[in-house]
CSV table of C-alpha atoms in Angstrom, one decimal:
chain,number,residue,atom,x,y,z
A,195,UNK,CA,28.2,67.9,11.9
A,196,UNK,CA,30.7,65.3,10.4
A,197,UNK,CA,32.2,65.4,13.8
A,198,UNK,CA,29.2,64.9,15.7
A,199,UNK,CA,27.9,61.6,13.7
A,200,UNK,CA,31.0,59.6,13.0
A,201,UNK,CA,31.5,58.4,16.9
A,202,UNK,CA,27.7,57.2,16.4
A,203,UNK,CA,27.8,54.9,13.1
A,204,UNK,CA,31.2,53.6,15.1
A,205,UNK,CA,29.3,52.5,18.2
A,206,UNK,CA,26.8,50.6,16.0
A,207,UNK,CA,30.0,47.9,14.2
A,208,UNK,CA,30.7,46.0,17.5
A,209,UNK,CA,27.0,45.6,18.2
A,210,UNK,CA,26.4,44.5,14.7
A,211,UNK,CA,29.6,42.2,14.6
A,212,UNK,CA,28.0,40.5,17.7
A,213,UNK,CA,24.5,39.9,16.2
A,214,UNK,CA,26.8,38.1,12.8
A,215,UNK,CA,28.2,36.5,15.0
A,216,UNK,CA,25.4,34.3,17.6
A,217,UNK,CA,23.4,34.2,14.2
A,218,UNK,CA,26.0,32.4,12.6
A,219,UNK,CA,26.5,30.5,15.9
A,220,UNK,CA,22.9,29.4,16.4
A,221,UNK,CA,22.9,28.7,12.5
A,222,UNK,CA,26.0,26.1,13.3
A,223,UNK,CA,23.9,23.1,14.9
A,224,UNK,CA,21.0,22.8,12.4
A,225,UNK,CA,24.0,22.5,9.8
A,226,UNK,CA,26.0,20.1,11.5
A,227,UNK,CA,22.2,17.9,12.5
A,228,UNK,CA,21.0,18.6,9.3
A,229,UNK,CA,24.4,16.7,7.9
A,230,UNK,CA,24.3,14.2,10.6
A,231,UNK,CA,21.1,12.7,8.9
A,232,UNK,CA,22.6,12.3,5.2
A,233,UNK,CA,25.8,10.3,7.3
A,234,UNK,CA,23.0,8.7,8.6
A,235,UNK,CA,21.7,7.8,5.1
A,236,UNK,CA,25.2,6.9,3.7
A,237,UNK,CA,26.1,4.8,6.6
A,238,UNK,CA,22.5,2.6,5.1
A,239,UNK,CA,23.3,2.4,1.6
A,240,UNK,CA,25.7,-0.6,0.5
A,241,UNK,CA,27.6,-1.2,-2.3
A,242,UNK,CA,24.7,-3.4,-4.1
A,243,UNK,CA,21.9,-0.1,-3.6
A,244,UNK,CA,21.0,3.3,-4.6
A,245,UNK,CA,20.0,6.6,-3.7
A,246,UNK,CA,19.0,10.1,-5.2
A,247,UNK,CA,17.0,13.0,-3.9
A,248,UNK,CA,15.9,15.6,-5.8
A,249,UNK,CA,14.4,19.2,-4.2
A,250,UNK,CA,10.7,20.5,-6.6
A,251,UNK,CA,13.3,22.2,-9.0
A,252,UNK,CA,15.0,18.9,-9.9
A,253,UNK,CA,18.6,20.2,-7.9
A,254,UNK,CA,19.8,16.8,-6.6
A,255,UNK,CA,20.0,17.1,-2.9
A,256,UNK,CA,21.8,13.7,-2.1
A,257,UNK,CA,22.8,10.7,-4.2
A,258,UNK,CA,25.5,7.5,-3.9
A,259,UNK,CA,25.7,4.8,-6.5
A,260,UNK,CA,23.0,7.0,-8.4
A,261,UNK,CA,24.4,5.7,-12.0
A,262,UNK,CA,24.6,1.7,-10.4
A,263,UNK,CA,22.4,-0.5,-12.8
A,264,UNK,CA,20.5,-2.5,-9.9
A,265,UNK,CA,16.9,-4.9,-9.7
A,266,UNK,CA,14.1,-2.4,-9.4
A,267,UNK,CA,11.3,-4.9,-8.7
A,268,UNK,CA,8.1,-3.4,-8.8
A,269,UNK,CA,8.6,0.5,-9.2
A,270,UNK,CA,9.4,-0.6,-12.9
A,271,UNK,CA,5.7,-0.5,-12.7
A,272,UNK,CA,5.9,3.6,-13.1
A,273,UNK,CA,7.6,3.1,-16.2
A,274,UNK,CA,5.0,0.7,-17.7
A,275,UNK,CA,2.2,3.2,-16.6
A,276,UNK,CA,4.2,6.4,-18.2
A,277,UNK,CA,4.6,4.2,-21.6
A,278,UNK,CA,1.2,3.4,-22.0
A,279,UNK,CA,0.0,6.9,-20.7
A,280,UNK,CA,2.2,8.5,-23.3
A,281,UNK,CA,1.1,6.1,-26.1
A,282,UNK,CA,-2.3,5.4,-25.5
A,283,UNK,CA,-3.4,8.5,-24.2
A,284,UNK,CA,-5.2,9.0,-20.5
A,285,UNK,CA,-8.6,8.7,-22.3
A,286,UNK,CA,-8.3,5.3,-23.9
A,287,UNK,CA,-10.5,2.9,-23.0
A,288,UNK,CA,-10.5,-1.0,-24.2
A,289,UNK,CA,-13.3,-2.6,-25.8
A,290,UNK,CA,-14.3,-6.1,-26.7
A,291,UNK,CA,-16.6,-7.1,-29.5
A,292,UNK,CA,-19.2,-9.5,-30.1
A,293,UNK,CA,-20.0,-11.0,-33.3
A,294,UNK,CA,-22.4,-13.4,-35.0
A,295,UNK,CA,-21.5,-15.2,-37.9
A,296,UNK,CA,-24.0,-17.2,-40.4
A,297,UNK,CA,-24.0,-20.0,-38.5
A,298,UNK,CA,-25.8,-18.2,-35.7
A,299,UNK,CA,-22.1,-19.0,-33.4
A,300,UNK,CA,-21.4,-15.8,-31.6
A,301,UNK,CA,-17.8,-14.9,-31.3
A,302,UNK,CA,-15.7,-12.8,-28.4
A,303,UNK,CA,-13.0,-10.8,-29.7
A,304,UNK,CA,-10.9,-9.2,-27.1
A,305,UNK,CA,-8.1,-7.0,-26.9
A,306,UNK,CA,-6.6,-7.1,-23.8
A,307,UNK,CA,-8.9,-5.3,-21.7
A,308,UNK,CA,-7.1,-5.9,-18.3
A,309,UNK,CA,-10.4,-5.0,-16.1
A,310,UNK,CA,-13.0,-7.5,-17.8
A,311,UNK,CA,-14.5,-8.3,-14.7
A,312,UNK,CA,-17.5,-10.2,-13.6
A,313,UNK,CA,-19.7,-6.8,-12.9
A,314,UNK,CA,-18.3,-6.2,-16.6
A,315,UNK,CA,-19.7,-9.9,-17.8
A,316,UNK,CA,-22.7,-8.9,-16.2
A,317,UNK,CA,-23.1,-5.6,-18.0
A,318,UNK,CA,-22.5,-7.5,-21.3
A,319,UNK,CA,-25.2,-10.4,-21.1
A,320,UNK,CA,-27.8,-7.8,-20.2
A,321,UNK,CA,-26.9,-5.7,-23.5
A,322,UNK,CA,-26.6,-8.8,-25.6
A,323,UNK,CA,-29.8,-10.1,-24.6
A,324,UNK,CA,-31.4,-6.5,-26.2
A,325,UNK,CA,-30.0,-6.8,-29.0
A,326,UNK,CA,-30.8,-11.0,-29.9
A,327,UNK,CA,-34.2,-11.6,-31.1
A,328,UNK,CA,-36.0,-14.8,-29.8
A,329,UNK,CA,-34.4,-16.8,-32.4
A,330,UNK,CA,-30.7,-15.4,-32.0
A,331,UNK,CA,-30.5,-16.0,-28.6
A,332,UNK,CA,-30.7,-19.7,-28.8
A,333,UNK,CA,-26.3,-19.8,-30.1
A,334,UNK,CA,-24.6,-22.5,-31.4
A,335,UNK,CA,-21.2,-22.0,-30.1
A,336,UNK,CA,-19.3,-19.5,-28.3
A,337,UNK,CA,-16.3,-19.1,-30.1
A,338,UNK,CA,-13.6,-16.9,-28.6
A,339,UNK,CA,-11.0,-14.4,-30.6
A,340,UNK,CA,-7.9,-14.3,-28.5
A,341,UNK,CA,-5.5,-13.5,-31.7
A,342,UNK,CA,-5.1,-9.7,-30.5
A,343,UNK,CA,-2.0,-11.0,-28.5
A,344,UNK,CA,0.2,-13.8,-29.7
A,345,UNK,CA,0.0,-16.8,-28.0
A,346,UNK,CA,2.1,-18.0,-25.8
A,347,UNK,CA,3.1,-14.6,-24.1
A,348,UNK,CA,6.2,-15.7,-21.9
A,349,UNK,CA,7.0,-13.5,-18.8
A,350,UNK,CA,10.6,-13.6,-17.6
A,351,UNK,CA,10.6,-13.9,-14.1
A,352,UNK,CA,6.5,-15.6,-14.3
A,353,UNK,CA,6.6,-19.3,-13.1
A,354,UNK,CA,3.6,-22.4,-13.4
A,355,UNK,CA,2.9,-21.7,-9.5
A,356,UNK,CA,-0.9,-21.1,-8.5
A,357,UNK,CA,0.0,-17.5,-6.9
A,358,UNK,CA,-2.1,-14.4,-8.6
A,359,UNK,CA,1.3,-12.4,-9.1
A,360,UNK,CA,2.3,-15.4,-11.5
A,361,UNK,CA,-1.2,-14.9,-13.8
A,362,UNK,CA,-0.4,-15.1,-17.5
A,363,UNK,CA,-1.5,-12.4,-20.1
A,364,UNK,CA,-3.9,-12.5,-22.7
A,365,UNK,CA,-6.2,-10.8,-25.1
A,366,UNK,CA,-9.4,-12.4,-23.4
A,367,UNK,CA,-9.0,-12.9,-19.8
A,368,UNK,CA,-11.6,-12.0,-17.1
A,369,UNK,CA,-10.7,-11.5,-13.5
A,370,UNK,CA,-7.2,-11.3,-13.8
A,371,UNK,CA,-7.2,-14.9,-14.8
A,372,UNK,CA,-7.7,-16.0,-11.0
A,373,UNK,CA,-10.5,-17.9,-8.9
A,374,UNK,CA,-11.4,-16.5,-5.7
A,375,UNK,CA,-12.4,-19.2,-3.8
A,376,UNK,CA,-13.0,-20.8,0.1
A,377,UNK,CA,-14.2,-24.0,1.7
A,378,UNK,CA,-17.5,-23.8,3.5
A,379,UNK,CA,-18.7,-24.9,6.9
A,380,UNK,CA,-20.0,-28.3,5.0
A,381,UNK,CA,-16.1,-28.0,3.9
A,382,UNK,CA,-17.3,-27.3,-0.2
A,383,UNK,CA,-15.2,-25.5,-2.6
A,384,UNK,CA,-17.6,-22.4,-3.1
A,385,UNK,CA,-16.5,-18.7,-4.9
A,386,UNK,CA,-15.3,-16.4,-2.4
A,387,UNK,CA,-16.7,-13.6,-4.6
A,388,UNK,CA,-20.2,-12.9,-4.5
A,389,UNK,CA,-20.2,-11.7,-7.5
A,390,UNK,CA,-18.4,-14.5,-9.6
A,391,UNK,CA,-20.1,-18.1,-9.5
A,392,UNK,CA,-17.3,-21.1,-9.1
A,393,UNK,CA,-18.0,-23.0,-12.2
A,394,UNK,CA,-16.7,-26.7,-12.3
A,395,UNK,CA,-14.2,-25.7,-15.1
A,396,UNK,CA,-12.6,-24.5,-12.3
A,397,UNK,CA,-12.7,-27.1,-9.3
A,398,UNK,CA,-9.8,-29.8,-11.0
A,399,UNK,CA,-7.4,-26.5,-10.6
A,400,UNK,CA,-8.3,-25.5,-6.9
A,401,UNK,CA,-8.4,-29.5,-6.0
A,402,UNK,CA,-5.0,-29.6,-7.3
A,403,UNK,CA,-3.5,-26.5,-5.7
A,404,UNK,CA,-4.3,-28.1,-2.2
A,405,UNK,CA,-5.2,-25.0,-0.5
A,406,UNK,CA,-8.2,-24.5,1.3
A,407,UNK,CA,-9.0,-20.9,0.7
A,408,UNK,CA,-7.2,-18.3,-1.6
A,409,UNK,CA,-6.9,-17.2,-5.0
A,410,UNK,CA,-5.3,-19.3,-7.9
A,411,UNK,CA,-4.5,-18.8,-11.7
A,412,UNK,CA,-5.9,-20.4,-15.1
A,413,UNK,CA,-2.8,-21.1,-17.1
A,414,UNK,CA,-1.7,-20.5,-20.4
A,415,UNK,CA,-1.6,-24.4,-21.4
A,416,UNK,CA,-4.2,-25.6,-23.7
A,417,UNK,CA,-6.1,-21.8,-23.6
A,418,UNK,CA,-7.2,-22.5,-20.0
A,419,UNK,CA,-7.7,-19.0,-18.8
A,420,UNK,CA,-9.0,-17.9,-22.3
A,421,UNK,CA,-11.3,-21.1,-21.8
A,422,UNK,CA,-12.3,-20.0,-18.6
A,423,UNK,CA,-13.3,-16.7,-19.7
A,424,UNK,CA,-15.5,-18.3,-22.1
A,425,UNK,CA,-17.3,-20.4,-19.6
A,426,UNK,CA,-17.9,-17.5,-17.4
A,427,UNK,CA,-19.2,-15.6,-20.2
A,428,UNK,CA,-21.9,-18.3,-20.6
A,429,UNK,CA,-22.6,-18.6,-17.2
A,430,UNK,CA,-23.8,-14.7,-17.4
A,431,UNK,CA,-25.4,-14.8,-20.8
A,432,UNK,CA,-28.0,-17.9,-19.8
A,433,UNK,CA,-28.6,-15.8,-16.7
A,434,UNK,CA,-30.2,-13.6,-19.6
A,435,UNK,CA,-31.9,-15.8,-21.1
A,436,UNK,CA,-29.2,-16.7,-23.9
A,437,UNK,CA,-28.4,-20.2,-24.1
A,438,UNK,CA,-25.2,-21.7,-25.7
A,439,UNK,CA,-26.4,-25.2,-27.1
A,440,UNK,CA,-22.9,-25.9,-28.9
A,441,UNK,CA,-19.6,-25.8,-27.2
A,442,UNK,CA,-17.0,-23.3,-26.4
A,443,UNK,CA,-14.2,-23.2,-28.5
A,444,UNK,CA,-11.1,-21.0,-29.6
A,445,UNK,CA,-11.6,-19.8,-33.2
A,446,UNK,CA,-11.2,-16.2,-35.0
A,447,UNK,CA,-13.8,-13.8,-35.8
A,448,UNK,CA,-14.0,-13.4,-39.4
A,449,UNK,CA,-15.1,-9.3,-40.3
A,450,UNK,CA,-15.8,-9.5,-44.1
A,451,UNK,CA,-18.7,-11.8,-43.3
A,452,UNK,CA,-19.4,-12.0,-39.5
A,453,UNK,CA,-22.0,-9.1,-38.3
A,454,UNK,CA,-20.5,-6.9,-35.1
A,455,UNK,CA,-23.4,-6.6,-32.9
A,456,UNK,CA,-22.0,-5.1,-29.4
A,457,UNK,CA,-18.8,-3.3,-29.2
A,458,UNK,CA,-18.3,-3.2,-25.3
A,459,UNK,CA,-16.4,0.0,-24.2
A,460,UNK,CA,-14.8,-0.1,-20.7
A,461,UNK,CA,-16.0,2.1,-18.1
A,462,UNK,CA,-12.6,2.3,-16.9
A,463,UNK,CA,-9.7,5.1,-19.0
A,464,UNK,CA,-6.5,4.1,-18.9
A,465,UNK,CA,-6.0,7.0,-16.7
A,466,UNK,CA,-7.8,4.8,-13.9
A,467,UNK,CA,-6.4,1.5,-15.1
A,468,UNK,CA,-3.2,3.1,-14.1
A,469,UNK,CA,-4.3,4.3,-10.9
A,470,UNK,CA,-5.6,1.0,-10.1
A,471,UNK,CA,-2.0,-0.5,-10.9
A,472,UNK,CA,-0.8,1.3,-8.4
A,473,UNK,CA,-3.6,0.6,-6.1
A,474,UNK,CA,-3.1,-3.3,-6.6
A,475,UNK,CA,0.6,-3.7,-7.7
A,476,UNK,CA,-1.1,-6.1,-10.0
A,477,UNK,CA,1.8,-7.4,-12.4
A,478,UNK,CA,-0.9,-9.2,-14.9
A,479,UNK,CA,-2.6,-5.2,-15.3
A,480,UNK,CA,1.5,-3.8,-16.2
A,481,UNK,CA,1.9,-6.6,-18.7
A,482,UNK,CA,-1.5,-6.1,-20.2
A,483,UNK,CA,-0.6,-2.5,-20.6
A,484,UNK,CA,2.7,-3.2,-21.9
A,485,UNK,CA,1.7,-5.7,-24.4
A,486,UNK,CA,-1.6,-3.9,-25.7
A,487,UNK,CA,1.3,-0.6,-26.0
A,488,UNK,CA,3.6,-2.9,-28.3
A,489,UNK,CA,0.6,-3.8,-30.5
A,490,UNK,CA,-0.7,-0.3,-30.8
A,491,UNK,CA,2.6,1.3,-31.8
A,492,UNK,CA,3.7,-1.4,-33.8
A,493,UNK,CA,0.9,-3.2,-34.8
A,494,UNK,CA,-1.5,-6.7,-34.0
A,495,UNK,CA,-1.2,-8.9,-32.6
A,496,UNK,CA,0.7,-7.9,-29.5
A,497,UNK,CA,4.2,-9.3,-28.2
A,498,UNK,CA,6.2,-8.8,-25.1
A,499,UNK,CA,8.8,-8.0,-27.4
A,500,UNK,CA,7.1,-5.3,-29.2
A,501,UNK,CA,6.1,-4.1,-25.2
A,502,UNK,CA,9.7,-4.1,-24.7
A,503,UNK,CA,10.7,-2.2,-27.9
A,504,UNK,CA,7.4,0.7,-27.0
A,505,UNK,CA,9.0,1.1,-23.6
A,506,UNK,CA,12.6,1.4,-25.1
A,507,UNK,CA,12.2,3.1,-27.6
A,508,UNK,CA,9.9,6.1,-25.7
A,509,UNK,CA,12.4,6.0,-22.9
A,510,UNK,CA,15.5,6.6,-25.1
A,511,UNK,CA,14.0,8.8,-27.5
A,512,UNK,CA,11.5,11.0,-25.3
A,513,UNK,CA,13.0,11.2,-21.8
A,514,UNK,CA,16.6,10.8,-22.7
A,515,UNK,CA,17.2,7.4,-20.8
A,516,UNK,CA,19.5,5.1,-22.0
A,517,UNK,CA,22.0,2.2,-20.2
A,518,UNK,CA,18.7,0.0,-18.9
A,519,UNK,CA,17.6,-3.0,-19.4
A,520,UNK,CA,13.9,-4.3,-19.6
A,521,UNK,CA,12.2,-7.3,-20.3
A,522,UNK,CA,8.9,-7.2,-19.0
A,523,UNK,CA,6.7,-4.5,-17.5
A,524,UNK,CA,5.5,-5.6,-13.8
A,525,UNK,CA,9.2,-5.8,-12.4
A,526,UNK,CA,9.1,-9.4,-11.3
A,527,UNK,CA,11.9,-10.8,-13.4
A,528,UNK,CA,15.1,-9.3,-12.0
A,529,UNK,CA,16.8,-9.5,-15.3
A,530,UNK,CA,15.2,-5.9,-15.5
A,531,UNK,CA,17.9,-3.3,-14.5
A,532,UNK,CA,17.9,0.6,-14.0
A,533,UNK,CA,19.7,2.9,-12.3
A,534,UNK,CA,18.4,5.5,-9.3
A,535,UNK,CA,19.5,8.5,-12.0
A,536,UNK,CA,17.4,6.9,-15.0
A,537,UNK,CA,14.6,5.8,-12.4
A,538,UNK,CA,14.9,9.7,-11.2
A,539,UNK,CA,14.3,11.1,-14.6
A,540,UNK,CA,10.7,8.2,-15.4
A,541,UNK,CA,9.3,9.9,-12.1
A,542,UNK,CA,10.2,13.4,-13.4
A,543,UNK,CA,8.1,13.1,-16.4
A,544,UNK,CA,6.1,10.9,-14.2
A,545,UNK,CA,5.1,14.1,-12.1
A,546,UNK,CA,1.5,15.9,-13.5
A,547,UNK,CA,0.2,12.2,-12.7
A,548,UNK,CA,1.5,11.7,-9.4
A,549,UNK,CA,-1.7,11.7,-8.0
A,550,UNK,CA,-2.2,8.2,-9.3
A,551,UNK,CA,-0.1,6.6,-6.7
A,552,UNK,CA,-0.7,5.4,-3.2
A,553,UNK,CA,-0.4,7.9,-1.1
A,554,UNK,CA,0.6,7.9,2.7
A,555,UNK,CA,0.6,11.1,4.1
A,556,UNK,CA,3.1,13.1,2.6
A,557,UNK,CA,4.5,10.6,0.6
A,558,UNK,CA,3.2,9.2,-3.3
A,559,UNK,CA,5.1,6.3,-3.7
A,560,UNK,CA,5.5,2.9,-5.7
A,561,UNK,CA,7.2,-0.3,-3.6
A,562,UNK,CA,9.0,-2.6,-4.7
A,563,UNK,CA,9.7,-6.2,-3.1
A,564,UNK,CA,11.4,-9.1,-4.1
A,565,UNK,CA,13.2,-11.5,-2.4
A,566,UNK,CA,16.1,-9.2,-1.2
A,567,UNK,CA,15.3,-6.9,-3.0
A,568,UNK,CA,13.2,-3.7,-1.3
A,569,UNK,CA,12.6,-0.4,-3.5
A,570,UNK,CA,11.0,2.5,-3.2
A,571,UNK,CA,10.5,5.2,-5.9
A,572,UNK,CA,7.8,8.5,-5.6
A,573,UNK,CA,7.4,12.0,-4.4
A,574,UNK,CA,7.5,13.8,-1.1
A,575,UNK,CA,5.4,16.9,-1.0
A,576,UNK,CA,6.4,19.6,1.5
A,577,UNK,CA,4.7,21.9,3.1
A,578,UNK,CA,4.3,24.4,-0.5
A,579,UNK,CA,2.7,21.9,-2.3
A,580,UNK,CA,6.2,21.2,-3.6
A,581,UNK,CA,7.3,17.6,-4.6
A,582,UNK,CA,10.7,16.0,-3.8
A,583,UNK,CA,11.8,13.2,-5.6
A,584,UNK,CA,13.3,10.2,-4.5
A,585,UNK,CA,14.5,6.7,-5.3
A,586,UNK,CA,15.5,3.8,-3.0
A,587,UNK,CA,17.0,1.0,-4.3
A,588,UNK,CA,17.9,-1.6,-2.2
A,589,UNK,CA,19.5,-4.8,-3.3
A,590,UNK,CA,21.4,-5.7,-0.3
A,591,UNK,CA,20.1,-8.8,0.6
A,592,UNK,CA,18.2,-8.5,4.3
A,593,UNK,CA,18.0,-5.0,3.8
A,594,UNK,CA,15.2,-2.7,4.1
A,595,UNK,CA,14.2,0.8,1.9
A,596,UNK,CA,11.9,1.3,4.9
A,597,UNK,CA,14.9,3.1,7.5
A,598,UNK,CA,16.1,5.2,4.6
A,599,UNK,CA,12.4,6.4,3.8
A,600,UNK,CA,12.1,7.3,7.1
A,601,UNK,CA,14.9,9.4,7.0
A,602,UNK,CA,13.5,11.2,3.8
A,603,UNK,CA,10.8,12.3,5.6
A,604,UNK,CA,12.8,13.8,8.7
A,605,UNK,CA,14.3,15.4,6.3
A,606,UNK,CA,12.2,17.1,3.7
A,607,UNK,CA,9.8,19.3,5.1
């Protein structure tokens, strides 16, 4: 029998030897293209940018100048939303409170809320003007508590300019602290905003800007936007039937004697504050966040400093992340410097909220743009549901992250 079998398993090697063989042959040009495209990627990445890939499991699948401390412009901004997720908790919401005082002056306290919008304002006046009797809702003045933050908050990297991405913070702003605004075919100033009225505390600033249609900020000089949020607020409330006789003014609520009557609640968590970040790249929202996060972990009234500290401090102690440097949340100043590795490691704790970010097919992804400065930071989800991560930091001047995301995608299936 022994005789009979062994000439048979024999015939079978050469056969088997030859399927090895084209397997391993056919195997050789997906290799060799599949290596083509990460020369393709190095040939991209200067000396001045950054690169890691990482597969769902966290293996890094390519990186160059990973540990490089460069500018990461706006995907800062996923920082800034994991800090105040992690300290204020996806269900926070902010508030503002109204008070009257003895003198029958009712007083605005805010606390950063960085969504007190007009439909907000509106919401407001019609509560307010349930819970005045006929007397109360003739007011003396409107006073208005912006002592939450400290005042001036100074952003690196923020100028005096009339563009939105320059808008100062505060404790009590309303729409951002910008005017929406367009000329119209009588060639008057008039609100671009249905919603918002263009009140005349605001016409010396558009005159000045010189631009015919657009959006421009209320500074921080002489409490303008924190004015202009008091203005608005009377605008609403005698649209109610509440009339301001005295004059608006910056003052400080005073709790041992004032009586709270409405304590406004925002419809908004910060889970969909952060999600509207991302949305809007909206650098006064990150520095809102930021600074509101310094005052709650280390106390009123809020600092960029303290911000700073939060974000440090959380970073270095939580997610391990140390050799940064930050100095505001948004990412406009590009004194702010991270590396692709440390960037790598925000996005992996970043990852049960990924959903928040703007999405593009497969791709969840924050941008990042400065002048010559283009980043890109997010996850790629394959075909499993799985998510890659990757970070592109490019601070070659003229260059593009664009090409290299491009490649990504090729790539990770």
């Amino acid at each position: 029998m022994n005789s009979r079998s062994t000439p048979k398993i024999r015939s079978l090697f050469p056969f088997r030897a030859l399927l090895v063989f084209f397997g391993l042959l056919c195997l050789i040009p997906l290799k060799n293209s599949y290596a083509e495209k990460w020369d393709e990627l190095h040939d991209l990445i200067g000396n001045q940018d950054a690169v890691l890939v990482a597969d769902p499991k966290g293996s890094i699948l390519f990186s160059k100048n990973a540990d490089r401390q460069l500018i990461p412009a706006s995907t800062l901004k996923i920082l800034t939303a994991l800090v105040a997720l992690d300290s204020l908790g996806p269900g926070h919401r902010f508030v503002t409170e109204f008070y009257l005082d003895q003198e029958d002056n009712l007083i605005v306290k805010g606390y950063g809320d960085p969504l007190l919008v007009s439909e907000a304002l509106v919401q407001i006046a019609t509560v307010l003007a349930t819970r005045l009797d006929s007397r109360q809702k003739r007011i003396n003045d409107l006073v208005l508590d912006a002592s939450y933050f400290d005042d001036p908050i100074v952003i690196p990297g923020v100028t005096s300019s009339y563009e939105p991405y320059d808008s100062p913070s505060g404790a009590l702003c309303v729409n951002f602290n910008t005017v929406n605004f367009k000329r119209n075919t009588g060639g008057v100033y008039v609100s671009a905003e249905s919603q918002t009225p263009l009140l005349p505390f605001a016409l010396d600033r558009i005159r000045a800007s010189g631009m015919q249609h657009g959006r421009i900020i209320l500074s921080r000089e002489a409490n303008e936007s924190t004015r202009y949020a008091g203005h608005l607020m009377r605008y609403f409330l005698k649209q109610q039937g509440i009339d301001i006789k005295g004059r608006i003014r910056i003052g400080r609520v005073r709790k041992e004697t004032d009586k709270l009557i409405f304590k406004y609640v925002s419809e908004f968590s910060i889970q969909q504050v952060v999600s509207k970040l991302f949305e809007y790249s909206n650098n006064f929202m990150a520095n809102q966040l930021l600074v509101v996060t310094g005052a709650h972990v280390y106390g009123p009234p809020g600092t960029l400093p303290k911000g700073v500290r939060a974000a440090s401090t959380l970073a270095k102690n939580v997610f391990k992340i140390n050799n940064f440097k930050i100095v505001e949340g948004s990412g406009i100043s590009r004194e702010n410097k991270i590396s692709a590795h440390n960037l790598h490691i925000v996005l992996e704790a970043f990852a049960p909220h990924y959903h928040m970010m703007r999405r593009e097919g497969r791709v969840f992804y924050k941008t990042g743009t400065l002048s010559n400065i283009s980043t890109r930071a997010g996850y790629i989800e394959n075909s499993k549901g799985g998510l890659y991560r990757f970070v592109v930091l490019i601070n070659t001047p003229g260059k593009s992250a664009d090409p290299i995301l491009d490649i990504l995608l090729n790539n990770l299936k």
